[in-house]
Coordinates of C-alpha atoms in Angstrom, one line a residue:
X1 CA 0.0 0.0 0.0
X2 CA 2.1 2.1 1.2
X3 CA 4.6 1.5 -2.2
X4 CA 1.7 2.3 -4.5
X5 CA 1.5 5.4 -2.7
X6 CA 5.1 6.5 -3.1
X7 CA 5.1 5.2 -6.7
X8 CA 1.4 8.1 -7.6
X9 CA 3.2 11.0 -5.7
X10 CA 6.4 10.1 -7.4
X11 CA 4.8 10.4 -10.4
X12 CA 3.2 13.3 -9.7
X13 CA 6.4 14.9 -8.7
X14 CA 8.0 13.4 -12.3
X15 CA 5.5 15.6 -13.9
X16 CA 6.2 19.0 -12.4
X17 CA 9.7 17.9 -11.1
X18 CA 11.2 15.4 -13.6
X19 CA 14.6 14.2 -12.4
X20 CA 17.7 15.9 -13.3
X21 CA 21.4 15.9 -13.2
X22 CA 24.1 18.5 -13.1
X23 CA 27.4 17.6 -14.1
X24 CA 30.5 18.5 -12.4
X25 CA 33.6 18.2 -15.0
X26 CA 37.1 18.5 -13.6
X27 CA 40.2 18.2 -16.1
X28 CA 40.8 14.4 -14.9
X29 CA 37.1 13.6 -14.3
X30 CA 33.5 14.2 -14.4
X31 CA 30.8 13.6 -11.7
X32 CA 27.5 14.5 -11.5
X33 CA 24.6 15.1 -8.8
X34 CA 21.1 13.8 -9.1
X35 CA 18.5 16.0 -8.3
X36 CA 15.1 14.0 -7.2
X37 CA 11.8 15.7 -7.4
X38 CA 11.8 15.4 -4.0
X39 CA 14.8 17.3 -3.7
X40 CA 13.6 19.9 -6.1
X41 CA 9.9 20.5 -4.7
X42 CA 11.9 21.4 -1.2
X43 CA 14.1 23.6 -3.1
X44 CA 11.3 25.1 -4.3
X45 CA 9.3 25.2 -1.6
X46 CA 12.2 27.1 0.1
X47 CA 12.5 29.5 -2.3
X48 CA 8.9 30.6 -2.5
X49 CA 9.0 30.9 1.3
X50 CA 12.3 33.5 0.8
X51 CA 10.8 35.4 -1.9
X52 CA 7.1 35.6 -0.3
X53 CA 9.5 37.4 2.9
X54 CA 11.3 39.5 1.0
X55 CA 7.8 40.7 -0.5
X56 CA 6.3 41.5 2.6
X57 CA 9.1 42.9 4.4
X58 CA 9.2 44.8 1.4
X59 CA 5.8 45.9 2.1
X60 CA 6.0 46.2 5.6
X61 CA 8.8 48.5 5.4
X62 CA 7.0 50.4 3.1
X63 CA 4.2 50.9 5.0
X64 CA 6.3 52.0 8.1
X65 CA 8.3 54.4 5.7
X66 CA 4.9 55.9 4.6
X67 CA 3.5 55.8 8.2
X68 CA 6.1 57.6 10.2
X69 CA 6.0 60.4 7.5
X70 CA 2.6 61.1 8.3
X71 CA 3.3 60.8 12.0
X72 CA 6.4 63.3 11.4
X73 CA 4.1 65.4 9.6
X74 CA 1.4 65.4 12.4
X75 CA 4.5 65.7 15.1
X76 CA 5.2 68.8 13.2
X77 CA 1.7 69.8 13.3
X78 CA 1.4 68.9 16.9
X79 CA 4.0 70.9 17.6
X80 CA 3.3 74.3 15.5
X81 CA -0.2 74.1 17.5
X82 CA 1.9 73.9 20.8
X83 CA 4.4 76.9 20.0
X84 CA 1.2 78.7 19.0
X85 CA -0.5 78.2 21.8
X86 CA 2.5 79.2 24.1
X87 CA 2.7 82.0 22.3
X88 CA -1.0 82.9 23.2
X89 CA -0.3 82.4 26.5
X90 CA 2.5 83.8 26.8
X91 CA 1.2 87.2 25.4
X92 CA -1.8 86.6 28.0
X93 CA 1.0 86.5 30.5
X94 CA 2.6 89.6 29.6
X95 CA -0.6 91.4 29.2
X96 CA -1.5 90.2 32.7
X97 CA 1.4 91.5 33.9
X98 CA 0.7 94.8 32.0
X99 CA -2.5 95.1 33.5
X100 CA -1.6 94.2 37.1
X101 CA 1.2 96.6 37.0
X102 CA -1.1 99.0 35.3
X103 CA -3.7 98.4 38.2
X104 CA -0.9 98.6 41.1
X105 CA -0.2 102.2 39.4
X106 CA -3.5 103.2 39.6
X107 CA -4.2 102.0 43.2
X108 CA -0.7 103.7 44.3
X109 CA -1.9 106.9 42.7
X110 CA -5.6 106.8 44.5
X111 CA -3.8 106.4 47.7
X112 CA -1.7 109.4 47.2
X113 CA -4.5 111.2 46.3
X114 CA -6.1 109.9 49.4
X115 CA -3.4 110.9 51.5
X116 CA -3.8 114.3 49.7
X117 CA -7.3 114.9 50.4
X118 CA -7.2 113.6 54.1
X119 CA -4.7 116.7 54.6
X120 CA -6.9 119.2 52.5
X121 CA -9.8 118.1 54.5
X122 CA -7.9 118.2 57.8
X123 CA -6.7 121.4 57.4
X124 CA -10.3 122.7 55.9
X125 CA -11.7 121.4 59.3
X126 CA -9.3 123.5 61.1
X127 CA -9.7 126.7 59.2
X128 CA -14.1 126.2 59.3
X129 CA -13.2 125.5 63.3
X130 CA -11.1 128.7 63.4
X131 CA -13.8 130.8 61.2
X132 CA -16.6 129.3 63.6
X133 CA -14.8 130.7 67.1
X134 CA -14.0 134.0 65.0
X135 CA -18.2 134.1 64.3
X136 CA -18.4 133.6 67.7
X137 CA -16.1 136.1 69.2
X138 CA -17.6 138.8 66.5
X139 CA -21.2 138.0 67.4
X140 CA -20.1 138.4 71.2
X141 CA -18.9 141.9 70.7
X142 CA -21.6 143.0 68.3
X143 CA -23.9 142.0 71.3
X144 CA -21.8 143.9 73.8
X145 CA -21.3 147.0 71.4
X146 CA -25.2 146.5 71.0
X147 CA -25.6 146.5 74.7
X148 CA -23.3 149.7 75.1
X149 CA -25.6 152.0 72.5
X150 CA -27.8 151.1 74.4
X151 CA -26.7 152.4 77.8
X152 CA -25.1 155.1 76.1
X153 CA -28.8 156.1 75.1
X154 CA -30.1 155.5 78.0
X155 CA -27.4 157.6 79.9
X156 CA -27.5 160.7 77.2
X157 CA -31.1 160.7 77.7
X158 CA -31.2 161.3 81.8
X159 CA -28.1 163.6 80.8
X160 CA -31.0 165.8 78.8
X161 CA -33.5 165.6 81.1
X162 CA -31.0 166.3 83.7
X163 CA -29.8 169.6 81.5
X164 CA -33.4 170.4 80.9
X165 CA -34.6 170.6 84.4
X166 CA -31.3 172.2 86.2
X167 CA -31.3 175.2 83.0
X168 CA -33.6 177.6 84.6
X169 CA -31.8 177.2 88.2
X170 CA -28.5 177.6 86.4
X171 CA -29.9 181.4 85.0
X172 CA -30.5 182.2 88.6
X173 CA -27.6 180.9 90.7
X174 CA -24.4 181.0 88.7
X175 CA -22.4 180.3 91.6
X176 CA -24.2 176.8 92.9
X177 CA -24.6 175.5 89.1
X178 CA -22.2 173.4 87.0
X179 CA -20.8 175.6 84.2
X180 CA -22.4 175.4 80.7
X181 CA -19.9 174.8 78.8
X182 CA -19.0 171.3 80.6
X183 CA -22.4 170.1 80.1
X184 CA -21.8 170.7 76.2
X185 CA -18.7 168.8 76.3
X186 CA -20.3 165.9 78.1
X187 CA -23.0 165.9 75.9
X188 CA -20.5 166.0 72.7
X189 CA -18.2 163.3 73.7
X190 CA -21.7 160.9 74.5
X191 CA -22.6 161.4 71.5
X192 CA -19.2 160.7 69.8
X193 CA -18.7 157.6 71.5
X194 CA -22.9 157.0 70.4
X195 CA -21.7 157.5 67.0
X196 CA -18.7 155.6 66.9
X197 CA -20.2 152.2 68.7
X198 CA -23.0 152.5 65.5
X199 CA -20.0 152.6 63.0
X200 CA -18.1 149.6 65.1
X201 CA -21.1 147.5 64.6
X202 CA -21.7 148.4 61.2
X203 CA -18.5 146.8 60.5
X204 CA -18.9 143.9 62.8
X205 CA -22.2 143.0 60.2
X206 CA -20.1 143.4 57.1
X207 CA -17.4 141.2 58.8
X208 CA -19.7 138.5 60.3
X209 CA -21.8 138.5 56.3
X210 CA -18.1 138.1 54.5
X211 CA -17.0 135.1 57.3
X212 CA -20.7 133.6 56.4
X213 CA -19.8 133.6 52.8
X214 CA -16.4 132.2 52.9
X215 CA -17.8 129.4 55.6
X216 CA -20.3 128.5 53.0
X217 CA -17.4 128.4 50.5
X218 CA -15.6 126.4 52.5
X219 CA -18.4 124.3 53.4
X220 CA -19.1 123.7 49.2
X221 CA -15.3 122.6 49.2
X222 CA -15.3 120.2 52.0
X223 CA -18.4 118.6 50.5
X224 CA -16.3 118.3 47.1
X225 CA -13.5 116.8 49.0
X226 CA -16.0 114.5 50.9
X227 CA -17.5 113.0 47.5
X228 CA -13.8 112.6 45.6
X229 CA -13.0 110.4 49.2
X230 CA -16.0 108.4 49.5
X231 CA -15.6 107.6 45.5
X232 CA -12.0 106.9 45.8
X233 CA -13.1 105.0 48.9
X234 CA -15.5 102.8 46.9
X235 CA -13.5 102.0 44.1
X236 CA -10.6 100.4 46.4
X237 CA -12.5 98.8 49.1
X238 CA -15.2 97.4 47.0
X239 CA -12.1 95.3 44.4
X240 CA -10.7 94.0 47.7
X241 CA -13.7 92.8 49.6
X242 CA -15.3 91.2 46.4
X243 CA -11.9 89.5 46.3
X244 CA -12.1 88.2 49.2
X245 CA -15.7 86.6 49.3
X246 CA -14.8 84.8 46.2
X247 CA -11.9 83.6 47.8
X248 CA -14.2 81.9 50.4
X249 CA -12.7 84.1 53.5
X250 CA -14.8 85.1 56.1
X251 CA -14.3 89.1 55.9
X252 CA -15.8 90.0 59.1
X253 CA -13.7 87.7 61.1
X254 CA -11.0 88.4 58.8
X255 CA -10.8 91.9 59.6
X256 CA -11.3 91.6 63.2
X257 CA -8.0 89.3 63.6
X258 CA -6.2 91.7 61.6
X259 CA -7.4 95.1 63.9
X260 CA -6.4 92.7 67.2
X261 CA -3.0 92.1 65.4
X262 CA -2.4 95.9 65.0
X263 CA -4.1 97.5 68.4
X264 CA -1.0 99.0 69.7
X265 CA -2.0 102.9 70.1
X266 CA -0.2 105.1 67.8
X267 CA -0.3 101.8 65.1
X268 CA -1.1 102.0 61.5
X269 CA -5.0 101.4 62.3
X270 CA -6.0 103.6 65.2
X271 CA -9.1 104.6 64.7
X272 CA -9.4 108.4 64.1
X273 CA -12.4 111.0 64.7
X274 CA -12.7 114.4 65.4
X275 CA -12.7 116.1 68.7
X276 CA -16.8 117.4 69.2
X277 CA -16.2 118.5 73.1
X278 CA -19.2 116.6 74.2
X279 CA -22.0 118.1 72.0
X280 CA -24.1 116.4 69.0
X281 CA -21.7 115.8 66.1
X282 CA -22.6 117.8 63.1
X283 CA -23.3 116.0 59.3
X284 CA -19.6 116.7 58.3
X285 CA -17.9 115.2 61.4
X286 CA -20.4 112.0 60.9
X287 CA -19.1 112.1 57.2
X288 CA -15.8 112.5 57.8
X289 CA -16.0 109.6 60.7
X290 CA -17.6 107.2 58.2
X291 CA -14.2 108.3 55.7
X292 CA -11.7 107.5 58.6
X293 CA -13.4 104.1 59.0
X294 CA -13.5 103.2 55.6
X295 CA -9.8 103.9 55.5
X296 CA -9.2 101.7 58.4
X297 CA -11.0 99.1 56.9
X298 CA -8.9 99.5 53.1
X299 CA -5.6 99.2 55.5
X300 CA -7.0 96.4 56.8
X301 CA -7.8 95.0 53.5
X302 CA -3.9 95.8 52.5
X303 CA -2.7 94.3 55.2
X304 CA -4.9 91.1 55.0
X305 CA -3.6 90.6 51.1
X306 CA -0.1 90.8 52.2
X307 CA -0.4 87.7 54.5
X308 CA -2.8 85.3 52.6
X309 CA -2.0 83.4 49.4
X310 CA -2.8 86.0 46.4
X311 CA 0.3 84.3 44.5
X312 CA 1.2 82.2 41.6
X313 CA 3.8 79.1 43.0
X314 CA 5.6 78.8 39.6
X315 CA 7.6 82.4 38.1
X316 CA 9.2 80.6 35.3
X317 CA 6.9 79.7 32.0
X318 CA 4.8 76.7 32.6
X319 CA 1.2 75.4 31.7
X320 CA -1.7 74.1 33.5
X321 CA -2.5 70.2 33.2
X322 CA -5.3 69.5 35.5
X323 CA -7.8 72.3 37.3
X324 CA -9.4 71.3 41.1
X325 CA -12.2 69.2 40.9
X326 CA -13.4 65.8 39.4
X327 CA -11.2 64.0 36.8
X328 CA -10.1 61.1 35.6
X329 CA -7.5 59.3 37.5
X330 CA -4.5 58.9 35.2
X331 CA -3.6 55.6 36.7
X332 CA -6.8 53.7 37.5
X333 CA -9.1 55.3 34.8
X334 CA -11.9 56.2 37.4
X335 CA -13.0 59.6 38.7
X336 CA -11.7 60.7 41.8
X337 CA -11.3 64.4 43.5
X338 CA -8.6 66.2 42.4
X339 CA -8.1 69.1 45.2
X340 CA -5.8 71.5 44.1
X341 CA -3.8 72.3 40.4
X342 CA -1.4 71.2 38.8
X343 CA 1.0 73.7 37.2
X344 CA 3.8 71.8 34.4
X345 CA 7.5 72.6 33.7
X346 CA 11.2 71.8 33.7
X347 CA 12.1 69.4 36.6
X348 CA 13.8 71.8 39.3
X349 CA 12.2 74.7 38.1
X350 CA 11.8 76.9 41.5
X351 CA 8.7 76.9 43.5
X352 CA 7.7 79.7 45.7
X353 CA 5.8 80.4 49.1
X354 CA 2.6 82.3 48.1
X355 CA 2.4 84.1 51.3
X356 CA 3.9 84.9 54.9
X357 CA 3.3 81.4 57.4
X358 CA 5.4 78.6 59.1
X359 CA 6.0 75.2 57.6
X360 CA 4.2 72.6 59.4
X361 CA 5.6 69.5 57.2
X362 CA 8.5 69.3 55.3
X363 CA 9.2 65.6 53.8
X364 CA 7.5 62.6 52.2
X365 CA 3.9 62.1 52.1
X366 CA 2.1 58.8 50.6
X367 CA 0.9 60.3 47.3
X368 CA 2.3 63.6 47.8
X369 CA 5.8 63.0 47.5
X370 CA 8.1 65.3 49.1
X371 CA 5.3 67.7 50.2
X372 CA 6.0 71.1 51.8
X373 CA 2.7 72.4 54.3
X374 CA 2.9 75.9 54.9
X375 CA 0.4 77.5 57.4
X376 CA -0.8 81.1 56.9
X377 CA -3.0 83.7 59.0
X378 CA -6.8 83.3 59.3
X379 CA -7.0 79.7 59.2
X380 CA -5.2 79.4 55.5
X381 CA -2.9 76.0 54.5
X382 CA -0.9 76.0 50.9
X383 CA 0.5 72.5 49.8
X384 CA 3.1 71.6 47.6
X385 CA 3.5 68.0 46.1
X386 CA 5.8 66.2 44.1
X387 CA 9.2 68.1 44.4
X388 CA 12.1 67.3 43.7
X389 CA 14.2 68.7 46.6
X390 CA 12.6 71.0 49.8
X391 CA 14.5 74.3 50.9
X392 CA 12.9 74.6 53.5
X393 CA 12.5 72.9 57.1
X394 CA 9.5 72.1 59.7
X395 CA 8.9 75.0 61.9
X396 CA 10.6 77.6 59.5
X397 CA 9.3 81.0 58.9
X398 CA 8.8 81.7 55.4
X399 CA 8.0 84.7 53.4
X400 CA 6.2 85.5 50.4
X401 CA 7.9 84.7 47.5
X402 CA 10.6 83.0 49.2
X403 CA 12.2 80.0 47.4
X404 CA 10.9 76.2 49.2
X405 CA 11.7 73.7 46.7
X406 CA 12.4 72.3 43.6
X407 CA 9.7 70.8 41.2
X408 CA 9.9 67.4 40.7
X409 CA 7.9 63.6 39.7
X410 CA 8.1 62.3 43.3
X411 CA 5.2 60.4 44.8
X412 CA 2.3 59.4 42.2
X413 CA 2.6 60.9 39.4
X414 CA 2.7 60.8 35.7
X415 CA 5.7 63.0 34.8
X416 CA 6.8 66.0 36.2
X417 CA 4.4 69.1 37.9
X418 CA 3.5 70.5 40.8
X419 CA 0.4 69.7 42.7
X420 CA -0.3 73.2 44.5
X421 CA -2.8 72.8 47.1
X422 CA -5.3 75.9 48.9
X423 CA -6.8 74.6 52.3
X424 CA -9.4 77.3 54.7
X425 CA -9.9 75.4 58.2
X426 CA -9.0 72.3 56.6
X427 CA -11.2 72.4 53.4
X428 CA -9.8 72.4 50.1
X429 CA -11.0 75.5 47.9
X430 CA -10.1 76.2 44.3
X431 CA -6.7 77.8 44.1
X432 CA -7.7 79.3 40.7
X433 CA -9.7 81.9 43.0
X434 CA -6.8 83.4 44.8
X435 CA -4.6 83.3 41.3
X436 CA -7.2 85.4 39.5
X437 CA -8.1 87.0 42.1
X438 CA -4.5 88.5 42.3
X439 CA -4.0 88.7 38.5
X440 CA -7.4 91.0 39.1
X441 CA -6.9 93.3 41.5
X442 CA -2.8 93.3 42.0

């Protein structure tokens, strides 16, 4: 059976693959080789299977040639998009920049003018002060010149009566009665003095009208100075308190942490008034009151910026890769918190406190890597994840814009960033609030 077999695919094989021989001739002999179909169907066999590789490694390299110059070409793409949009926001940046500085300007220049102001209106309150006691003084001595005409008519009229009834006794006894001639003088120099006390008050009323006109003057001037204040007033305190309710920080309490910090008498926020001796305060000294608090309260504001986190972490160009909230989780693929930002650049670009505080934690923090904790005034906690080295210690005092660490890819992470954290009695907020909020108003 198995013979028969051999002898059909043998002849099958003679068909396609008849037998041949290839001679070998040397000078002294000749030899040949005998190739069976067998031997030739595995020839061919193997070179099919050579050629059929070289085609498709033809092909495939082909098709990787043509691939990766579409992927160079969308690389290229890719990356004219990128230096595009840095350039976007890097003019954003500058004009940022250009507006805050812009903005600082015109704060600086409505404090001057403030300052300006609170001295015009002090001194106008002096000079109304002065021209109210010199009212005064001129009304008391019209009223006692008054009050001297009087008497003096009173006395020149018992001095006639007097000369009247002693005249006829005078014609008959020279020698008892006062002389004539010193009754005349009397009567001349009364009514001299009579004459000159109606000429003294004359004056004292066109004195007293041209002190009424120049108090009313004043009085239009200090009302002008009043409404520049309480405008100037409005358009700083109102930036600064919207600023902070957006930032989530209690302003009330705020405020009354930063006026127990600076009590000391003689400090930056006494609180001023004006001196009304005990007697019911007039409309201007209420107004000018309500001025001096508002001005306590913008220090206050000033000085509450200065200590809370209205910074960026990051000077050097970077970008933002993931904003607070809910987001994918780059290593699970769920959705999970995210409760802070992340800012991207360079590994060991410089990192920066964003306010005044003491660090609380300096070292490594499951998830956080090397983490820095800083703790700020009214109740206020910055974080910062992921660095590559901390400058800084536990229990150090830091300063804004003083330089903590490096940024890094410590702890879990993707690649390199920093994870910036904002915490108000131990909440997270959005940090993006106190950014903008400082990009705003600063």
């Amino acid at each position: 059976m198995r013979t028969r077999l051999a002898i059909k695919i043998h002849s099958v094989l003679e068909r396609y693959f008849p037998e041949r021989r290839v001679f070998l001739k040397s000078d002294s002999d000749t030899r040949f080789i005998r190739l069976r179909p067998v031997t030739q169907l595995f020839a061919f066999a193997g070179c099919s299977a050579l050629v059929a590789w070289a085609i498709i490694a033809t092909a495939i390299l082909l098709m990787d040639s043509i691939g990766s110059g579409n992927f160079r070409e969308q690389a290229k793409r890719d990356q004219s998009t990128y230096q595009a949009r840095l350039s976007d926001l890097s003019a954003q940046r500058n004009g940022r920049a250009e507006e805050a500085a812009a903005a600082q300007e015109r704060f600086n220049a409505a404090l001057k003018q403030i300052s300006i102001m609170q001295s015009e209106l002090l001194s106008s309150e002096t000079h109304r002060r002065e021209l109210e006691t010199g009212i005064e003084v001129i009304q008391s001595t019209l009223r006692d010149t008054m009050k001297e005409r009087e008497a003096a008519r009173v006395k020149l009229a018992a001095i006639e009566g007097n000369a009247a009834k002693t005249g006829a006794a005078n014609a008959q006894t020279a020698a008892s009665s006062a002389p004539i001639s010193i009754l005349a003088d009397a009567l001349a120099r009364t009514a001299q003095e009579r004459d000159q006390v109606v000429i003294d008050a004359q004056d004292a009323l066109l004195q007293a009208e041209e002190l009424t006109q120049e108090l009313a003057l004043m009085r239009d001037q200090n009302d002008a100075i009043f409404r520049q204040l309480e405008e100037a007033m409005t358009v700083s305190v109102a930036p600064l308190d919207k600023m902070f309710r957006s930032a989530g920080m209690p302003t009330d309490r705020m405020l009354e942490t930063v006026r127990r910090g600076y009590s000391g008498q003689g400090g930056p926020l006494m609180p001023l008034s004006f001196s009304t001796r005990g007697e019911e305060q007039s409309p201007d000294t209420l107004r000018a009151n309500r001025l001096l608090n508002q001005m306590d309260r913008l220090n206050m504001y000033r000085i509450a910026a200065q200590k809370a986190p209205f910074a960026t972490p990051v000077k050097n160009a970077f970008r933002f890769t993931s904003q607070f909230g809910f987001r994918r989780d780059p290593k699970t693929g769920g959705r999970r918190m995210h409760n802070g930002v992340d800012f991207a650049a360079g590994n060991g670009t410089p990192l920066y406190s964003t306010a005044d505080g003491v660090v609380t934690h300096a070292g490594w923090s499951s998830g956080y890597g090397r983490l820095v904790k800083i703790q700020h005034e009214f109740g206020v906690e910055t974080r910062y994840a992921h660095m590559s080295k901390m400058r800084v210690k536990t229990g150090q005092r830091v300063s804004r814009g003083q330089h903590i660490g490096d940024m890094g890819a410590s702890g879990r992470v993707t690649g390199v960033h920093l994870h910036y954290e904002v915490r108000i009695g131990g909440k997270a907020v959005n940090p993006m609030i106190f950014i903008k909020a400082a990009n705003d108003v600063f």
